[in-house]
XYZ file of N, CA, C and O in Angstrom:
640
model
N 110.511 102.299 87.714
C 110.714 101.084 88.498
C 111.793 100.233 87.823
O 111.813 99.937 86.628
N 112.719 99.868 88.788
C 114.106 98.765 88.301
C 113.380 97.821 88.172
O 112.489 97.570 88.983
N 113.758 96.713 86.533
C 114.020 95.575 86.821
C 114.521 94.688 87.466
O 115.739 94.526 87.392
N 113.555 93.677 88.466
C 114.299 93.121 89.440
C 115.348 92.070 89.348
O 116.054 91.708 90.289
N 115.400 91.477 87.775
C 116.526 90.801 87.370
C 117.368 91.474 86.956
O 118.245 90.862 86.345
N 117.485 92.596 87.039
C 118.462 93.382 86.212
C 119.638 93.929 87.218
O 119.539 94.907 87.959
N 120.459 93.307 87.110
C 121.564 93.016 87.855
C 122.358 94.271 88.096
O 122.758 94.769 89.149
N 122.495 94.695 86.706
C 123.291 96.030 86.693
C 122.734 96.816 87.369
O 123.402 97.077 88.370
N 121.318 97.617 87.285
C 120.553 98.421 87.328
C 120.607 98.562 89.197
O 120.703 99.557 89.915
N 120.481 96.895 89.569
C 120.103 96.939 90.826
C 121.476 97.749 91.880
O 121.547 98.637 92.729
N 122.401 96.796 91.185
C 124.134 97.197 91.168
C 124.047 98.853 91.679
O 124.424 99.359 92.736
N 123.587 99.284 90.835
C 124.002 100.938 90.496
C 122.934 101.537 91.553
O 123.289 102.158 92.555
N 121.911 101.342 91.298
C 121.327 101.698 92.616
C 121.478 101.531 94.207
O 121.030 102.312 95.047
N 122.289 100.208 94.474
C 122.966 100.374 95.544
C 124.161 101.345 95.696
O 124.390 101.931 96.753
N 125.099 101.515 94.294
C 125.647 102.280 94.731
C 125.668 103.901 94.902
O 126.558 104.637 95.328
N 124.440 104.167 94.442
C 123.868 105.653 94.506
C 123.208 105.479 95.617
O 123.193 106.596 96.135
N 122.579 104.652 96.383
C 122.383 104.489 98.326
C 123.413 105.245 98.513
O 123.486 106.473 98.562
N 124.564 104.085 98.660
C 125.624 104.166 99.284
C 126.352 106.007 98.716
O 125.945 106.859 99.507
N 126.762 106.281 98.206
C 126.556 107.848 97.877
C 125.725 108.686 98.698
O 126.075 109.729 99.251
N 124.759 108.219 98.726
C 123.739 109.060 99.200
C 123.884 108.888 101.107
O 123.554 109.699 101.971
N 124.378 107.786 101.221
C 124.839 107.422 102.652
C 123.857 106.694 103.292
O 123.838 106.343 104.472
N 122.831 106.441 102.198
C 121.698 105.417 103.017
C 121.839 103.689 102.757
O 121.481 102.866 101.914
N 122.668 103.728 104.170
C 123.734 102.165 103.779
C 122.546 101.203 104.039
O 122.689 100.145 103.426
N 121.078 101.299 104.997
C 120.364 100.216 104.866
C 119.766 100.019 103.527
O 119.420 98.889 103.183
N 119.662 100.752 102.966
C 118.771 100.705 101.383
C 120.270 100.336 100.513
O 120.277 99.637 99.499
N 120.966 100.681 100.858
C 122.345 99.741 100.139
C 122.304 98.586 100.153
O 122.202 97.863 99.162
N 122.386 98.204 101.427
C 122.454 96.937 102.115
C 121.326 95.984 101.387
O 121.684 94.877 100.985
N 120.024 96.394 101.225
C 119.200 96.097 100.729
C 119.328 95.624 99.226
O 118.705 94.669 98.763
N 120.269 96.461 98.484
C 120.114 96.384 96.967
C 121.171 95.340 97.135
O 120.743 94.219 96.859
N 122.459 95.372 97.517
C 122.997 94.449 97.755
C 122.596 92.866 97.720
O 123.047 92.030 96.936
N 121.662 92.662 98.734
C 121.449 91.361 99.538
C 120.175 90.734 97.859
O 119.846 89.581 97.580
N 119.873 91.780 97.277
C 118.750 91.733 96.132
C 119.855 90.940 95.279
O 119.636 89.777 94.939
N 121.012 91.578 94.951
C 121.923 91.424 93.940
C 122.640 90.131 94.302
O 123.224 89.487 93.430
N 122.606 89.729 95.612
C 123.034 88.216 96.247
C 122.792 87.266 95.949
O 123.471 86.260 95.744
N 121.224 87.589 95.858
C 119.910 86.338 96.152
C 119.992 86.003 94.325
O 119.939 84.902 93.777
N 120.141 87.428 93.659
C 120.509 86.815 91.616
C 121.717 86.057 91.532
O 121.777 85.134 90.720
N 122.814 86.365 92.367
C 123.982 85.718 91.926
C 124.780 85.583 93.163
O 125.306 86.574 93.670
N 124.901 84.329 93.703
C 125.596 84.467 95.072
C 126.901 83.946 94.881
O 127.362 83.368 95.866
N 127.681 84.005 93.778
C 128.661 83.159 93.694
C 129.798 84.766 93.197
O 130.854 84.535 92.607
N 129.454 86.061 93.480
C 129.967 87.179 93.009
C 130.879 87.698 94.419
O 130.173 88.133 95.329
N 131.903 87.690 94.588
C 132.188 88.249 95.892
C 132.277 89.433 96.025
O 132.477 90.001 97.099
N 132.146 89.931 95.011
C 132.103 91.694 95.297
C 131.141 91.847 95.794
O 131.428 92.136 96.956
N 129.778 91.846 95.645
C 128.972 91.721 96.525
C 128.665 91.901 97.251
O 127.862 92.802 97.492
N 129.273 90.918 98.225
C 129.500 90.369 99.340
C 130.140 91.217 99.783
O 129.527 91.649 100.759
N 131.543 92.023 99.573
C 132.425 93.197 99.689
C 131.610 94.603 99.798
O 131.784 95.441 100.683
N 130.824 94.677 98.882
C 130.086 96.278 98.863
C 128.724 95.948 99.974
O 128.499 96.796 100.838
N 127.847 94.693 99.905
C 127.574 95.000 101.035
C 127.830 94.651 102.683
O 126.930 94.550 103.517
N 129.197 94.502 102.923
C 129.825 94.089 104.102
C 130.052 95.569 104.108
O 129.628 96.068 105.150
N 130.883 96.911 102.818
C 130.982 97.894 103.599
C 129.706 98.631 103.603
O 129.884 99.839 103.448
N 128.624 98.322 103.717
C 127.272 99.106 103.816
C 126.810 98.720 105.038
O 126.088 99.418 105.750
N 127.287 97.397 105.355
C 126.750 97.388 106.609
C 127.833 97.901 107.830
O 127.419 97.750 108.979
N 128.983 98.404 107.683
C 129.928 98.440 108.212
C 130.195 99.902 108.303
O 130.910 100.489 109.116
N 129.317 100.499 107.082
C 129.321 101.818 107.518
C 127.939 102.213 108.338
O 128.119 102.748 109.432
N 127.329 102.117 108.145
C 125.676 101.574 108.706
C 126.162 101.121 110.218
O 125.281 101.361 111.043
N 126.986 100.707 110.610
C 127.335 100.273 112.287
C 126.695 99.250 112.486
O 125.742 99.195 113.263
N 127.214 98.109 111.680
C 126.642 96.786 111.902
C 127.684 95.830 111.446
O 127.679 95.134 110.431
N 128.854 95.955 112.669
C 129.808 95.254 111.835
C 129.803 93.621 112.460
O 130.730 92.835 112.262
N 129.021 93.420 112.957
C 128.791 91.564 112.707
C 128.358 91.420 111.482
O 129.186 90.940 110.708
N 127.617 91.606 111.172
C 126.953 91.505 109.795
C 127.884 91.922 108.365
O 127.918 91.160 107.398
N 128.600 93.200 108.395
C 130.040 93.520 107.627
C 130.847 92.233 107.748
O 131.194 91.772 106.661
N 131.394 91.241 109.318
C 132.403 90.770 108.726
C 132.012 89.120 108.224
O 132.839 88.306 107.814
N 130.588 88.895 108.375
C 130.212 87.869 108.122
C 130.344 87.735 106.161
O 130.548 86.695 105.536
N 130.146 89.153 105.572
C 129.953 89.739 104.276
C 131.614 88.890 103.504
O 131.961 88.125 102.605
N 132.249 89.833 104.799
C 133.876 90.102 104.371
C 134.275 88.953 104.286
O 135.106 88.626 103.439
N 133.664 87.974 105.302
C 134.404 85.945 105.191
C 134.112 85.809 104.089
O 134.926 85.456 103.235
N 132.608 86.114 103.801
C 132.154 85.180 102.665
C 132.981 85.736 101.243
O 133.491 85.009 100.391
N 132.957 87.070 101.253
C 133.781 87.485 99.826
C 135.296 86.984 99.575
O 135.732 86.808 98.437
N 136.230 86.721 101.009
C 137.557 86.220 100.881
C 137.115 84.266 101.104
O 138.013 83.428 101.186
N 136.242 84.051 101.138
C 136.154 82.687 100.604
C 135.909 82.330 98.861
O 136.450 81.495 98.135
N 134.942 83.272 98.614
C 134.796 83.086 97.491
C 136.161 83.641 96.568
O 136.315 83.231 95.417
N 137.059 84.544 97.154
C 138.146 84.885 96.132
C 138.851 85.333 97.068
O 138.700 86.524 97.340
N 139.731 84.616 97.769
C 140.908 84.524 98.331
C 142.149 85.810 98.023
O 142.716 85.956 96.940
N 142.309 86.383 98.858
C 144.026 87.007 98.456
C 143.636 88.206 97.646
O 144.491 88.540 96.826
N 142.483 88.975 97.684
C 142.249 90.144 97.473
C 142.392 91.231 98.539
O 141.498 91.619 99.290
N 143.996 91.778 98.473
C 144.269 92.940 99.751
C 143.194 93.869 100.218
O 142.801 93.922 101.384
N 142.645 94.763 99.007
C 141.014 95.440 99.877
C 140.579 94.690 100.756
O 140.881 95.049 101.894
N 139.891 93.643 100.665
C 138.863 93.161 101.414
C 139.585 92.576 102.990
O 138.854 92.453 103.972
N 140.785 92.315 103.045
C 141.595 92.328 103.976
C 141.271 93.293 105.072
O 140.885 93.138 106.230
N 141.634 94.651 104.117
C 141.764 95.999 104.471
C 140.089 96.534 105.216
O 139.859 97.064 106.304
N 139.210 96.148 104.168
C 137.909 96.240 104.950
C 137.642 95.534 106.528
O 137.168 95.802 107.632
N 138.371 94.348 105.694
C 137.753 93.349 107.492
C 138.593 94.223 108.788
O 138.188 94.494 109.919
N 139.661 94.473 108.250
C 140.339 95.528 109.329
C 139.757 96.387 109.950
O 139.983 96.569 111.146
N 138.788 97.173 109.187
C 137.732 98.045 109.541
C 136.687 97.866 110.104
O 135.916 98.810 110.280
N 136.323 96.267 110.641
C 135.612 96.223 111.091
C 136.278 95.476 112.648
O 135.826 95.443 113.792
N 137.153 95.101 112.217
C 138.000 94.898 113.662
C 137.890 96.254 114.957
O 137.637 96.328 116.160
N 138.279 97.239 113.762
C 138.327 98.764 114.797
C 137.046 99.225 115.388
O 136.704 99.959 116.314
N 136.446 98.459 114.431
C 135.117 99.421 115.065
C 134.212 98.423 115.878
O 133.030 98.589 116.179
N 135.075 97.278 116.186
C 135.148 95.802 116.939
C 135.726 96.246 118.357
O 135.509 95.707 119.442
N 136.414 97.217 118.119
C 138.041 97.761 119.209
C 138.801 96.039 119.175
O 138.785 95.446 120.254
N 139.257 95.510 118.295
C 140.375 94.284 118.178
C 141.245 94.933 117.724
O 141.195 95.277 116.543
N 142.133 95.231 118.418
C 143.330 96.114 117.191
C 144.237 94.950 116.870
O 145.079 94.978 115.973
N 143.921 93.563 117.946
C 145.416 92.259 117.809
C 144.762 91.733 115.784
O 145.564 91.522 114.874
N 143.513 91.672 115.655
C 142.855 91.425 114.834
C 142.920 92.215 113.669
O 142.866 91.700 112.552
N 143.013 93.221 113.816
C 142.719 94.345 112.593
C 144.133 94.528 112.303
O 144.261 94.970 111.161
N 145.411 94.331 112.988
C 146.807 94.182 112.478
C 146.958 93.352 111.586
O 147.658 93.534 110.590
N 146.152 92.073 111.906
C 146.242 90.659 111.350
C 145.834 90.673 110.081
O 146.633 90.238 109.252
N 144.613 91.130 109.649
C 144.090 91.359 108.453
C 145.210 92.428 107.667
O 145.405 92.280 106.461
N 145.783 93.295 108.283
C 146.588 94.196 107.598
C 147.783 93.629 107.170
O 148.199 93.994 106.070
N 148.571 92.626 107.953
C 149.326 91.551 107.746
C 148.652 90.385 106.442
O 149.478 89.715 105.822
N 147.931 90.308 106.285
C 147.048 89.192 105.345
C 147.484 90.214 104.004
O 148.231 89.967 103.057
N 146.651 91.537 104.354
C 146.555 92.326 102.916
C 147.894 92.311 102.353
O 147.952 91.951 101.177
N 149.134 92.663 103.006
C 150.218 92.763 102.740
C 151.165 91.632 101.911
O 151.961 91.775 100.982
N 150.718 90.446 102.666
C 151.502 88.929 101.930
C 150.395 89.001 100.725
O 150.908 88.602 99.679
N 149.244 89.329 100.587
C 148.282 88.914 99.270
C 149.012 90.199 98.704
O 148.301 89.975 97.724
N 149.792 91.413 98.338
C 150.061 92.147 97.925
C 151.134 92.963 98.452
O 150.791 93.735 99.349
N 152.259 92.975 98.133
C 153.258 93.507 99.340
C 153.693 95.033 98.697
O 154.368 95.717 99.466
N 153.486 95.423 97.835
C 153.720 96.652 97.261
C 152.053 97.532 97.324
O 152.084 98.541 96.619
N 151.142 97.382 97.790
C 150.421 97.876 97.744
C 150.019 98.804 98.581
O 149.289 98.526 99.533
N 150.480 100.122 98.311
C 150.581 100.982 99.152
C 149.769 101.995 99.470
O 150.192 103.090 99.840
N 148.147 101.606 99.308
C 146.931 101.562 99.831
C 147.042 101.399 101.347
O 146.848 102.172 102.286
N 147.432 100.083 101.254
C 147.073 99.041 102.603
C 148.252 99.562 103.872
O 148.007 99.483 105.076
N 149.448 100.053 103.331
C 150.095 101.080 104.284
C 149.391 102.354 104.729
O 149.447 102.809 105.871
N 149.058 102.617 104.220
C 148.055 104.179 103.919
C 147.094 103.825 105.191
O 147.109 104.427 106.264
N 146.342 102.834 104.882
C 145.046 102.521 106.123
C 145.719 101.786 107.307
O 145.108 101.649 108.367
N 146.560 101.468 107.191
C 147.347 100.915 108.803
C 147.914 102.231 109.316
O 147.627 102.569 110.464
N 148.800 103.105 108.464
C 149.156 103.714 108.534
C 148.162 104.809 109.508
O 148.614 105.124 110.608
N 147.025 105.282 109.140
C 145.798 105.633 109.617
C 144.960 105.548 111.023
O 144.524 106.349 111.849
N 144.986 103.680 110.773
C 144.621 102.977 111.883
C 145.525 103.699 113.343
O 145.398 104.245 114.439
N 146.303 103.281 112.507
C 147.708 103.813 113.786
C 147.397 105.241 114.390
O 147.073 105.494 115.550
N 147.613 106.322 113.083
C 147.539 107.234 113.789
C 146.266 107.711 114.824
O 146.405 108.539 115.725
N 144.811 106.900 114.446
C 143.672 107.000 115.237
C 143.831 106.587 116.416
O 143.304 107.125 117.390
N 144.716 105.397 116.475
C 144.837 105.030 117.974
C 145.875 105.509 118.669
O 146.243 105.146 119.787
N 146.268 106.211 118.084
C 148.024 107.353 118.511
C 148.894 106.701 118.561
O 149.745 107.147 119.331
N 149.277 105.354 117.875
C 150.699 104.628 117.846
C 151.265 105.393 116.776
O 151.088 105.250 115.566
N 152.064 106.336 117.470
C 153.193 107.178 116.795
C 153.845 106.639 115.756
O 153.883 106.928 114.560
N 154.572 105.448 116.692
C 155.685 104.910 115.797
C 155.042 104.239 114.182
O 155.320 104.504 113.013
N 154.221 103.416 114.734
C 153.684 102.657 113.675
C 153.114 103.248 113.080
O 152.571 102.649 112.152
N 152.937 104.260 113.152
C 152.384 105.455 112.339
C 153.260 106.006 111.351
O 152.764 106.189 110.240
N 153.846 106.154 111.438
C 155.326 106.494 110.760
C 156.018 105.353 110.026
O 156.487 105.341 108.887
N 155.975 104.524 110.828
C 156.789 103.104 109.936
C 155.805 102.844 108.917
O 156.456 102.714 107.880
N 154.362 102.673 108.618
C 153.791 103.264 108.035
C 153.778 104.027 106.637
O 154.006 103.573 105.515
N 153.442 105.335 107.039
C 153.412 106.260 106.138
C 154.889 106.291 104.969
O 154.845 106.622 103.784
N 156.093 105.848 105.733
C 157.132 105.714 105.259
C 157.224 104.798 103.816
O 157.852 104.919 102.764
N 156.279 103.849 104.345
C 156.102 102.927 103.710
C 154.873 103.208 102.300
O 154.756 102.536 101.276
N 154.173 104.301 102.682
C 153.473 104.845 101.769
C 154.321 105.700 100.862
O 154.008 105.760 99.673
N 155.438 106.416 101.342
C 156.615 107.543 100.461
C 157.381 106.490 99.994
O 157.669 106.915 98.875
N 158.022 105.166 100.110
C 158.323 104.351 99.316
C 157.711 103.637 98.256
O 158.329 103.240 97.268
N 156.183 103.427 98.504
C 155.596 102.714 97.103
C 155.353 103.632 96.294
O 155.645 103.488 95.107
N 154.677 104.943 96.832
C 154.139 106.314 95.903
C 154.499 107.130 96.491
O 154.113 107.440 97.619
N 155.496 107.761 95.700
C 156.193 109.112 96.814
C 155.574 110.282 96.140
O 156.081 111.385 96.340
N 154.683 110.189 95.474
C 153.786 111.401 94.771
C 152.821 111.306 95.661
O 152.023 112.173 95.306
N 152.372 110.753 96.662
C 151.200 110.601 97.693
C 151.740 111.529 98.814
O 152.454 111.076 99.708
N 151.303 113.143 98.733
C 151.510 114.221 99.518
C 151.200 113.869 100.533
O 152.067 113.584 101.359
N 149.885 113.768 100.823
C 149.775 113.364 102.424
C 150.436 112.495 103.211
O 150.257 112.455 104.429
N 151.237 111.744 102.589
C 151.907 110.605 103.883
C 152.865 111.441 104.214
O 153.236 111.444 105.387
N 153.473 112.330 103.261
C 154.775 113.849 103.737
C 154.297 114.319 104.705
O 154.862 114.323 105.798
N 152.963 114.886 104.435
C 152.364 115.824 105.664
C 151.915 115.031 107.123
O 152.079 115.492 108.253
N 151.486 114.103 106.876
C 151.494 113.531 107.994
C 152.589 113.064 108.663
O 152.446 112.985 109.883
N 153.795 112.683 108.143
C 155.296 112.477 108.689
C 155.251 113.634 109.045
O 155.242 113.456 110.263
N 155.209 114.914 108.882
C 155.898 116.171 109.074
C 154.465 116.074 110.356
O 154.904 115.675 111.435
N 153.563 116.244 110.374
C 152.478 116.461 111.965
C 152.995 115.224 112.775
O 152.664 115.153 113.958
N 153.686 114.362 112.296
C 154.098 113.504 113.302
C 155.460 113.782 114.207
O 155.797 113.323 115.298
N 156.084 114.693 113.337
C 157.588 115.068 113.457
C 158.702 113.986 113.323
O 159.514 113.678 114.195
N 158.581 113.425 111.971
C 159.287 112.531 111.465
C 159.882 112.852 110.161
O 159.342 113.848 109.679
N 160.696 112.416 109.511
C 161.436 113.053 107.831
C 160.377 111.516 107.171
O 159.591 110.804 107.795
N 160.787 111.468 105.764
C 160.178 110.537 105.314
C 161.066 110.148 105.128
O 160.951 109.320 104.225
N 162.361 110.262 105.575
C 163.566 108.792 105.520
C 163.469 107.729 105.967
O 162.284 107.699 106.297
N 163.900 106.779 106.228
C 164.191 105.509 107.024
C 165.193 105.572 108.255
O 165.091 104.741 109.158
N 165.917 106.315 108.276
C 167.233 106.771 108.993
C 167.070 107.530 110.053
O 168.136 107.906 110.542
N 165.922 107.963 110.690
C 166.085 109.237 111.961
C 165.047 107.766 112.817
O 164.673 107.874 113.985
């Protein structure tokens, strides 16, 4: 049996839920780990994506406000709320957050990677590509944005 003050312990056990894919018992260790310290926005972040993978994304982006209130201008959590836009179907919204992640971090070529993504799920070609491009410019050791330019039928230049 975990100590129920034991922060770490509780920590780690949510994230062996979440591993395990049982995001309500995540969600759970989470909201445990809240109620010890509510002033942590990660938190708030791990369980916004438990509930967000769990298919409860009111509850994910209520997570996601509270973690970018408590610490502002962290591109992930941007990137998360995006994720819950999609699975919102807001795509005017889930651009927006991708736009946010970008000014809080403009080289971070993660956050191209998951727009990049976004895009291709909803079949915007182009932006799919403008994109990934943008992934072969920050990390051009990141194979897959090649391969996906190449299933898109694009070069990873800037120029075609």
């Amino acid at each position: 049996e975990l100590d129920p003050a034991n922060l770490a312990a509780i920590s780690g056990r949510a994230s062996a839920h979440t591993l395990l894919l049982k995001h309500d018992l995540a969600a759970a260790d989470w909201s445990h780990v809240i109620a010890l310290n509510p002033a942590q926005p990660d938190s708030y972040r791990q369980r916004g994506a438990s509930y967000l993978s769990g298919g409860r994304p009111q509850e994910a982006l209520e997570d996601f406000n509270k973690a970018i209130q408590l610490k502002p201008g962290v591109p992930d959590i941007y990137v998360e709320r995006a994720g819950v836009y999609e699975q919102l179907q807001d795509r005017e919204m889930a651009l927006k957050e991708f736009d946010l992640a970008i000014a809080a971090e403009p080289g971070q070529w993660t956050t191209y990677l998951a727009r990049a993504e976004l895009a291709d799920r909803w079949g915007d070609v182009k932006m799919a590509i403008e994109n990934y491009r943008l992934v072969v410019k920050y990390n051009h050791r990141y194979w897959n944005a090649y391969k996906a330019l190449h299933r898109l039928g694009a070069s990873h230049a800037f120029d075609d």
